[in-house]
């Protein structure tokens, strides 16, 4: 397989075809790392003790995190799968009485239990705060972050994360890859299912390409909405873990022979973490278009560079906006001209490249879009949510993850 670095942090792309169909396989994957000096990982070439691998590794771990073995390559990008829930613990007083939000006992499976007090040691000074002893309470579901009232009754809010206390278990995934125990797509799926943290895992050898969306993911009780807090009395506890077969995965797709993921939704109807509001109907990975029937490395690089430098809002949102505007009369000639500039820029590809290196984007349509998009987005959602909820949502999830010098862009937003 051919391994090449992606243009920017957090970007990932896997493209290829089995050798039996095209004579070669092509693998392009991103490092899922920002730019730092010194970098958070080191390049290493490890041989000995059963290990034969080369790639990126952190100083704190004796295994390659992403790279290649003797006969295959693999890469990781963050998946943001939903492995965490909040449980509402109904507060109670042992022996009877009326609980308050200061009560430290809760009802679980018919018993009023005492919360456990945890002393996590001293938290050093920082952020304008002095050094202090860090203590918290926890229930069977996890640490308590606060209290609320529901219908006037007090509840504690506990957070359960599937991997809490199990973090070292994912090392089994890296051991298998570093020791070259993977022999093809199926053994790759078996290995990738051992990674309990949530990643998009890409794989390629000289005949196959494959993908697996990893994580120790809970099976929730019937009727539970995974986006909302769950009653913690025991009736709605998790019912085990999602099987490997139920995770998004695939190998050697027919037809276009491509596997793409740019930290985007891995499969239709697949849920995301509760804090992720960006997996809607428009995904930046859709910018990867225009592949020729037979791929060469320069073709892939061309598609990749175009996708990495286009304005997603102009490519996908503006055509819809323009159709709406066309149903009415522009309020002024200036407004008409502004809209026409964006339309014309979109027809030219909506590139944000500074091709003449004067420090500015070359097309005036970009300036118009930058000035207008936030107000357009607020107008669209404000008509449904109202001004206050629209502002609240903007605080939860930014309106647009614009192009920036730090790397990836358009990974979230109201697109």
Short mmCIF file of C-alpha atoms in Angstrom, two decimals:
data_model
loop_
_atom_site.label_atom_id
_atom_site.label_comp_id
_atom_site.label_asym_id
_atom_site.label_seq_id
_atom_site.Cartn_x
_atom_site.Cartn_y
_atom_site.Cartn_z
CA UNK A 1 0.00 0.00 0.00
CA UNK A 2 1.03 3.58 -0.51
CA UNK A 3 0.88 5.81 2.56
CA UNK A 4 0.83 9.58 2.28
CA UNK A 5 0.19 12.37 4.77
CA UNK A 6 -2.99 14.41 4.49
CA UNK A 7 -2.96 18.15 4.05
CA UNK A 8 -4.32 19.21 7.42
CA UNK A 9 -4.94 18.15 10.97
CA UNK A 10 -8.03 16.05 11.64
CA UNK A 11 -8.52 15.15 8.00
CA UNK A 12 -8.67 11.56 6.84
CA UNK A 13 -9.30 9.89 3.51
CA UNK A 14 -9.07 6.30 2.41
CA UNK A 15 -9.35 5.57 -1.29
CA UNK A 16 -8.58 2.46 -3.26
CA UNK A 17 -9.54 -0.73 -4.97
CA UNK A 18 -8.56 -4.36 -4.48
CA UNK A 19 -5.56 -5.33 -6.58
CA UNK A 20 -7.56 -8.10 -8.29
CA UNK A 21 -9.63 -5.43 -10.03
CA UNK A 22 -7.19 -2.63 -10.77
CA UNK A 23 -3.72 -4.02 -10.21
CA UNK A 24 -2.96 -1.70 -7.28
CA UNK A 25 -4.35 -0.41 -4.02
CA UNK A 26 -4.12 3.18 -2.88
CA UNK A 27 -4.28 4.32 0.74
CA UNK A 28 -4.22 7.95 1.83
CA UNK A 29 -4.79 8.69 5.50
CA UNK A 30 -4.52 11.65 7.80
CA UNK A 31 -2.53 11.89 11.03
CA UNK A 32 -5.42 13.23 13.16
CA UNK A 33 -2.96 15.58 14.82
CA UNK A 34 -2.62 19.31 15.17
CA UNK A 35 0.63 21.15 14.58
CA UNK A 36 2.93 21.37 17.60
CA UNK A 37 6.66 21.59 18.17
CA UNK A 38 7.70 19.34 19.73
CA UNK A 39 4.93 17.14 18.30
CA UNK A 40 2.67 15.07 20.56
CA UNK A 41 3.90 11.88 18.84
CA UNK A 42 7.23 10.64 17.56
CA UNK A 43 8.09 8.71 14.41
CA UNK A 44 9.40 5.31 15.40
CA UNK A 45 10.58 2.12 13.72
CA UNK A 46 10.10 -0.78 16.14
CA UNK A 47 11.51 -4.29 15.68
CA UNK A 48 11.94 -6.87 18.39
CA UNK A 49 10.00 -8.80 20.99
CA UNK A 50 7.45 -9.82 18.37
CA UNK A 51 6.88 -6.24 17.17
CA UNK A 52 7.50 -5.17 13.57
CA UNK A 53 5.91 -1.77 12.89
CA UNK A 54 6.70 1.77 11.88
CA UNK A 55 4.74 4.97 12.35
CA UNK A 56 3.63 7.47 14.98
CA UNK A 57 3.78 6.75 18.71
CA UNK A 58 3.50 8.86 21.88
CA UNK A 59 6.38 8.87 24.38
CA UNK A 60 4.06 7.28 26.96
CA UNK A 61 3.19 4.11 25.02
CA UNK A 62 5.41 1.31 23.63
CA UNK A 63 3.31 0.74 20.48
CA UNK A 64 2.80 2.42 17.13
CA UNK A 65 -0.58 4.19 17.18
CA UNK A 66 -0.93 4.65 13.43
CA UNK A 67 1.38 3.50 10.71
CA UNK A 68 2.25 0.21 9.08
CA UNK A 69 3.15 -3.38 9.84
CA UNK A 70 4.94 -5.75 7.49
CA UNK A 71 2.00 -6.19 5.09
CA UNK A 72 -0.58 -3.49 5.89
CA UNK A 73 -1.19 0.09 6.99
CA UNK A 74 -3.72 1.59 9.39
CA UNK A 75 -4.83 5.01 10.55
CA UNK A 76 -7.15 6.52 13.17
CA UNK A 77 -9.38 9.58 13.32
CA UNK A 78 -11.75 10.63 16.10
CA UNK A 79 -15.23 9.13 15.73
CA UNK A 80 -17.19 10.78 18.57
CA UNK A 81 -19.46 7.76 19.01
CA UNK A 82 -21.93 7.84 21.89
CA UNK A 83 -20.36 5.96 24.81
CA UNK A 84 -21.53 8.25 27.65
CA UNK A 85 -24.90 8.88 29.30
CA UNK A 86 -26.16 11.02 32.16
CA UNK A 87 -28.28 9.27 34.78
CA UNK A 88 -30.70 11.13 37.04
CA UNK A 89 -30.39 9.64 40.52
CA UNK A 90 -33.57 10.08 42.54
CA UNK A 91 -32.45 11.42 45.93
CA UNK A 92 -33.83 9.84 49.08
CA UNK A 93 -33.42 9.85 52.87
CA UNK A 94 -32.55 6.49 54.51
CA UNK A 95 -35.41 5.47 56.80
CA UNK A 96 -37.75 8.06 55.28
CA UNK A 97 -37.95 11.82 55.08
CA UNK A 98 -37.96 14.52 52.45
CA UNK A 99 -34.76 14.78 50.37
CA UNK A 100 -33.23 18.07 49.27
CA UNK A 101 -30.64 18.86 46.65
CA UNK A 102 -28.00 18.53 49.40
CA UNK A 103 -29.01 14.91 50.15
CA UNK A 104 -26.25 12.39 49.51
CA UNK A 105 -28.30 9.19 49.16
CA UNK A 106 -30.16 7.92 46.10
CA UNK A 107 -32.69 5.26 45.13
CA UNK A 108 -31.31 2.29 43.20
CA UNK A 109 -33.14 -1.00 42.62
CA UNK A 110 -35.49 -0.30 45.51
CA UNK A 111 -32.79 0.57 48.06
CA UNK A 112 -31.79 3.99 49.38
CA UNK A 113 -28.00 3.95 48.96
CA UNK A 114 -25.35 6.35 50.19
CA UNK A 115 -23.18 8.03 47.58
CA UNK A 116 -19.46 7.37 47.78
CA UNK A 117 -17.18 10.33 48.52
CA UNK A 118 -14.02 10.35 46.41
CA UNK A 119 -10.89 12.31 47.32
CA UNK A 120 -8.95 12.79 44.09
CA UNK A 121 -6.03 14.61 45.76
CA UNK A 122 -4.78 18.14 45.31
CA UNK A 123 -5.53 20.05 42.14
CA UNK A 124 -2.69 22.45 41.42
CA UNK A 125 -3.19 26.17 41.07
CA UNK A 126 -4.14 27.46 37.65
CA UNK A 127 -6.65 29.45 35.69
CA UNK A 128 -6.79 32.06 38.42
CA UNK A 129 -7.71 29.44 41.04
CA UNK A 130 -5.54 28.45 44.01
CA UNK A 131 -4.45 24.87 44.67
CA UNK A 132 -7.28 22.93 46.32
CA UNK A 133 -8.38 19.50 47.42
CA UNK A 134 -10.53 17.89 44.72
CA UNK A 135 -13.39 15.80 46.04
CA UNK A 136 -16.63 14.58 44.50
CA UNK A 137 -19.43 12.09 45.06
CA UNK A 138 -20.27 9.15 42.85
CA UNK A 139 -23.08 6.64 42.39
CA UNK A 140 -23.18 3.23 40.71
CA UNK A 141 -23.35 5.13 37.42
CA UNK A 142 -20.37 7.41 37.96
CA UNK A 143 -19.30 10.84 39.26
CA UNK A 144 -21.99 13.33 40.29
CA UNK A 145 -21.67 16.65 38.53
CA UNK A 146 -24.60 18.50 40.09
CA UNK A 147 -28.27 18.35 41.01
CA UNK A 148 -31.56 19.32 39.35
CA UNK A 149 -35.24 19.20 40.19
CA UNK A 150 -37.86 17.41 38.10
CA UNK A 151 -41.47 18.13 39.01
CA UNK A 152 -40.19 19.61 42.28
CA UNK A 153 -38.31 16.41 43.24
CA UNK A 154 -34.48 16.57 43.60
CA UNK A 155 -32.16 14.42 41.49
CA UNK A 156 -28.39 14.12 41.26
CA UNK A 157 -26.83 14.01 37.78
CA UNK A 158 -24.26 11.21 37.40
CA UNK A 159 -22.22 10.54 34.28
CA UNK A 160 -21.46 7.02 33.09
CA UNK A 161 -18.76 6.52 30.46
CA UNK A 162 -18.33 3.04 29.04
CA UNK A 163 -14.53 3.14 29.15
CA UNK A 164 -14.17 4.54 32.68
CA UNK A 165 -11.62 2.40 34.50
CA UNK A 166 -11.05 0.31 31.35
CA UNK A 167 -8.67 2.59 29.47
CA UNK A 168 -5.74 0.09 29.35
CA UNK A 169 -7.97 -2.55 27.68
CA UNK A 170 -7.61 -0.85 24.29
CA UNK A 171 -3.92 -1.74 24.24
CA UNK A 172 -4.97 -5.16 22.87
CA UNK A 173 -5.81 -3.44 19.58
CA UNK A 174 -2.34 -1.93 19.25
CA UNK A 175 -0.62 -5.17 20.30
CA UNK A 176 -2.30 -7.11 17.48
CA UNK A 177 -1.42 -4.50 14.85
CA UNK A 178 2.17 -4.06 16.03
CA UNK A 179 2.69 -7.84 16.15
CA UNK A 180 1.24 -8.28 12.63
CA UNK A 181 -1.62 -10.53 13.71
CA UNK A 182 -3.97 -8.98 11.14
CA UNK A 183 -4.18 -10.96 7.91
CA UNK A 184 -7.10 -9.37 6.06
CA UNK A 185 -10.40 -7.50 6.46
CA UNK A 186 -12.10 -9.98 8.80
CA UNK A 187 -9.19 -10.25 11.19
CA UNK A 188 -8.92 -6.46 10.99
CA UNK A 189 -12.56 -6.17 12.11
CA UNK A 190 -11.86 -8.57 14.99
CA UNK A 191 -8.86 -6.51 16.03
CA UNK A 192 -10.55 -3.13 15.60
CA UNK A 193 -13.42 -4.25 17.83
CA UNK A 194 -10.89 -4.46 20.70
CA UNK A 195 -10.37 -0.69 20.55
CA UNK A 196 -12.78 0.52 23.24
CA UNK A 197 -12.25 4.24 22.64
CA UNK A 198 -14.16 5.72 19.70
CA UNK A 199 -12.18 6.03 16.47
CA UNK A 200 -12.60 5.68 12.74
CA UNK A 201 -10.10 2.93 11.93
CA UNK A 202 -8.88 2.59 8.34
CA UNK A 203 -6.94 -0.37 6.97
CA UNK A 204 -5.20 -1.25 3.70
CA UNK A 205 -3.03 -4.07 2.43
CA UNK A 206 -1.94 -4.95 -1.12
CA UNK A 207 -5.37 -6.40 -1.97
CA UNK A 208 -7.92 -4.86 0.44
CA UNK A 209 -9.21 -1.68 1.99
CA UNK A 210 -11.44 -1.68 5.06
CA UNK A 211 -13.02 0.53 7.71
CA UNK A 212 -14.36 0.02 11.25
CA UNK A 213 -15.96 2.51 13.65
CA UNK A 214 -14.72 1.47 17.07
CA UNK A 215 -15.75 1.92 20.69
CA UNK A 216 -17.22 0.12 23.67
CA UNK A 217 -20.80 1.24 23.07
CA UNK A 218 -23.75 0.51 25.37
CA UNK A 219 -26.98 -1.22 24.45
CA UNK A 220 -29.63 0.98 25.98
CA UNK A 221 -32.90 -0.13 27.56
CA UNK A 222 -36.00 -0.03 25.33
CA UNK A 223 -37.62 3.38 25.26
CA UNK A 224 -34.52 5.31 26.31
CA UNK A 225 -33.65 8.41 24.30
CA UNK A 226 -29.82 8.46 24.18
CA UNK A 227 -29.84 12.25 23.77
CA UNK A 228 -31.58 12.83 27.11
CA UNK A 229 -30.74 12.00 30.75
CA UNK A 230 -31.86 8.53 31.85
CA UNK A 231 -33.66 7.70 35.10
CA UNK A 232 -31.11 6.02 37.34
CA UNK A 233 -33.32 3.82 39.52
CA UNK A 234 -31.97 0.67 37.80
CA UNK A 235 -34.88 0.00 35.49
CA UNK A 236 -33.19 1.71 32.57
CA UNK A 237 -29.57 0.62 33.06
CA UNK A 238 -27.44 -0.38 30.09
CA UNK A 239 -28.08 -3.90 28.78
CA UNK A 240 -24.55 -4.88 27.74
CA UNK A 241 -22.46 -3.81 24.76
CA UNK A 242 -23.08 -3.43 21.05
CA UNK A 243 -21.62 -6.32 19.07
CA UNK A 244 -18.80 -5.79 16.58
CA UNK A 245 -21.15 -6.75 13.76
CA UNK A 246 -23.49 -3.90 14.72
CA UNK A 247 -20.73 -1.27 14.34
CA UNK A 248 -20.37 0.58 11.02
CA UNK A 249 -17.76 -1.34 9.02
CA UNK A 250 -16.98 -2.44 5.50
CA UNK A 251 -14.33 -3.65 3.08
CA UNK A 252 -13.66 -3.51 -0.64
CA UNK A 253 -16.84 -1.63 -1.62
CA UNK A 254 -18.18 -2.37 -5.08
CA UNK A 255 -18.52 0.17 -7.84
CA UNK A 256 -16.66 3.32 -6.82
CA UNK A 257 -14.22 1.33 -4.62
CA UNK A 258 -13.79 4.15 -2.11
CA UNK A 259 -14.01 4.48 1.63
CA UNK A 260 -14.20 8.06 2.87
CA UNK A 261 -14.31 9.55 6.35
CA UNK A 262 -13.43 13.08 7.38
CA UNK A 263 -14.48 12.78 11.03
CA UNK A 264 -18.02 12.58 9.69
CA UNK A 265 -21.04 10.39 10.33
CA UNK A 266 -19.90 6.79 9.67
CA UNK A 267 -23.29 5.37 8.64
CA UNK A 268 -26.91 6.29 8.07
CA UNK A 269 -28.96 6.57 11.30
CA UNK A 270 -25.83 6.18 13.44
CA UNK A 271 -25.88 8.22 16.63
CA UNK A 272 -23.21 10.63 17.86
CA UNK A 273 -22.09 11.79 21.27
CA UNK A 274 -24.64 14.02 22.99
CA UNK A 275 -22.36 17.04 22.62
CA UNK A 276 -22.00 16.56 18.85
CA UNK A 277 -24.52 18.64 16.89
CA UNK A 278 -22.64 18.57 13.59
CA UNK A 279 -23.74 15.28 12.03
CA UNK A 280 -26.62 16.62 10.01
CA UNK A 281 -27.60 16.35 6.36
CA UNK A 282 -24.49 18.20 5.13
CA UNK A 283 -21.07 16.71 5.86
CA UNK A 284 -17.74 18.11 4.71
CA UNK A 285 -16.73 14.67 3.41
CA UNK A 286 -19.24 15.27 0.59
CA UNK A 287 -16.70 17.71 -0.87
CA UNK A 288 -14.70 14.70 -2.05
CA UNK A 289 -16.21 14.44 -5.52
CA UNK A 290 -15.16 14.02 -9.13
CA UNK A 291 -13.01 10.91 -8.88
CA UNK A 292 -12.09 9.46 -12.29
CA UNK A 293 -12.97 5.85 -13.09
CA UNK A 294 -9.35 4.75 -12.71
CA UNK A 295 -7.45 6.43 -9.90
CA UNK A 296 -3.89 7.60 -9.91
CA UNK A 297 -2.11 9.17 -6.97
CA UNK A 298 -2.22 12.64 -8.53
CA UNK A 299 -6.01 12.25 -9.08
CA UNK A 300 -6.52 11.56 -5.40
CA UNK A 301 -4.28 14.46 -4.41
CA UNK A 302 -6.24 16.76 -6.73
CA UNK A 303 -9.62 15.79 -5.28
CA UNK A 304 -8.22 16.03 -1.76
CA UNK A 305 -6.73 19.49 -2.29
CA UNK A 306 -9.93 20.81 -3.82
CA UNK A 307 -12.06 19.46 -0.96
CA UNK A 308 -9.66 20.90 1.59
CA UNK A 309 -9.84 24.41 0.13
CA UNK A 310 -13.48 24.81 -0.93
CA UNK A 311 -16.06 26.81 1.01
CA UNK A 312 -18.64 24.21 2.08
CA UNK A 313 -21.33 26.83 2.68
CA UNK A 314 -21.12 28.03 -0.90
CA UNK A 315 -20.98 24.55 -2.43
CA UNK A 316 -23.90 23.01 -0.52
CA UNK A 317 -25.92 25.72 1.28
CA UNK A 318 -25.90 28.57 -1.19
CA UNK A 319 -27.73 26.80 -4.06
CA UNK A 320 -30.68 26.25 -1.70
CA UNK A 321 -30.52 29.82 -0.42
CA UNK A 322 -30.35 31.14 -3.98
CA UNK A 323 -33.48 29.21 -4.95
CA UNK A 324 -35.32 30.78 -2.01
CA UNK A 325 -34.11 34.28 -2.92
CA UNK A 326 -35.19 33.78 -6.53
CA UNK A 327 -38.82 33.54 -5.39
CA UNK A 328 -38.81 37.22 -4.42
CA UNK A 329 -37.46 40.60 -5.48
CA UNK A 330 -34.13 41.80 -4.12
CA UNK A 331 -34.59 44.69 -1.64
CA UNK A 332 -31.90 46.72 -3.41
CA UNK A 333 -29.51 46.57 -6.38
CA UNK A 334 -26.63 46.17 -3.91
CA UNK A 335 -28.26 43.11 -2.33
CA UNK A 336 -28.83 41.64 -5.79
CA UNK A 337 -25.18 42.24 -6.70
CA UNK A 338 -23.99 40.64 -3.45
CA UNK A 339 -26.04 37.49 -4.06
CA UNK A 340 -24.83 37.30 -7.66
CA UNK A 341 -21.21 37.48 -6.50
CA UNK A 342 -21.66 34.40 -4.31
CA UNK A 343 -23.45 32.52 -7.09
CA UNK A 344 -20.67 33.32 -9.55
CA UNK A 345 -18.00 32.28 -7.04
CA UNK A 346 -19.79 28.98 -6.48
CA UNK A 347 -19.85 28.29 -10.21
CA UNK A 348 -16.09 28.81 -10.28
CA UNK A 349 -15.62 26.22 -7.53
CA UNK A 350 -15.81 28.36 -4.36
CA UNK A 351 -12.08 28.05 -3.73
CA UNK A 352 -10.63 29.90 -0.77
CA UNK A 353 -7.05 29.72 -2.06
CA UNK A 354 -4.93 32.85 -2.22
CA UNK A 355 -3.41 32.04 -5.59
CA UNK A 356 -1.55 35.34 -6.09
CA UNK A 357 -0.18 35.31 -2.51
CA UNK A 358 -1.34 38.81 -1.60
CA UNK A 359 -2.85 37.70 1.69
CA UNK A 360 -6.43 37.79 0.42
CA UNK A 361 -8.90 35.34 -1.08
CA UNK A 362 -9.06 36.15 -4.75
CA UNK A 363 -12.84 36.16 -5.21
CA UNK A 364 -15.15 38.91 -3.83
CA UNK A 365 -17.88 36.27 -3.38
CA UNK A 366 -15.90 34.93 -0.42
CA UNK A 367 -16.07 38.26 1.38
CA UNK A 368 -19.82 38.47 0.84
CA UNK A 369 -20.38 34.93 2.14
CA UNK A 370 -18.22 35.58 5.21
CA UNK A 371 -20.24 38.68 6.02
CA UNK A 372 -23.66 37.16 5.36
CA UNK A 373 -23.61 33.54 6.52
CA UNK A 374 -24.05 33.99 10.27
CA UNK A 375 -27.05 36.27 9.76
CA UNK A 376 -28.56 33.93 7.17
CA UNK A 377 -28.19 30.96 9.54
CA UNK A 378 -29.76 32.86 12.45
CA UNK A 379 -32.64 33.95 10.23
CA UNK A 380 -33.34 30.36 9.16
CA UNK A 381 -33.27 28.84 12.66
CA UNK A 382 -34.68 31.91 14.40
CA UNK A 383 -37.91 31.57 12.47
CA UNK A 384 -38.45 28.21 14.18
CA UNK A 385 -36.66 28.49 17.52
CA UNK A 386 -37.06 32.18 18.31
CA UNK A 387 -34.25 34.57 19.15
CA UNK A 388 -33.40 33.25 22.63
CA UNK A 389 -33.16 29.56 21.74
CA UNK A 390 -31.23 30.42 18.59
CA UNK A 391 -28.67 32.30 20.67
CA UNK A 392 -28.53 29.42 23.16
CA UNK A 393 -27.88 26.98 20.34
CA UNK A 394 -25.10 29.19 18.97
CA UNK A 395 -23.43 28.92 22.39
CA UNK A 396 -23.69 25.11 22.28
CA UNK A 397 -22.59 24.70 18.68
CA UNK A 398 -20.87 27.35 16.60
CA UNK A 399 -22.70 28.58 13.51
CA UNK A 400 -19.76 27.95 11.20
CA UNK A 401 -16.36 26.30 11.57
CA UNK A 402 -14.80 28.59 8.99
CA UNK A 403 -11.60 28.06 7.06
CA UNK A 404 -8.67 28.95 9.30
CA UNK A 405 -4.86 28.69 9.41
CA UNK A 406 -5.03 26.05 12.16
CA UNK A 407 -6.03 23.23 9.81
CA UNK A 408 -9.40 21.53 9.44
CA UNK A 409 -12.56 23.49 8.82
CA UNK A 410 -16.31 22.98 8.20
CA UNK A 411 -16.30 20.01 10.55
CA UNK A 412 -19.23 21.37 12.52
CA UNK A 413 -21.74 24.17 12.21
CA UNK A 414 -25.32 24.74 11.15
CA UNK A 415 -24.78 23.52 7.59
#
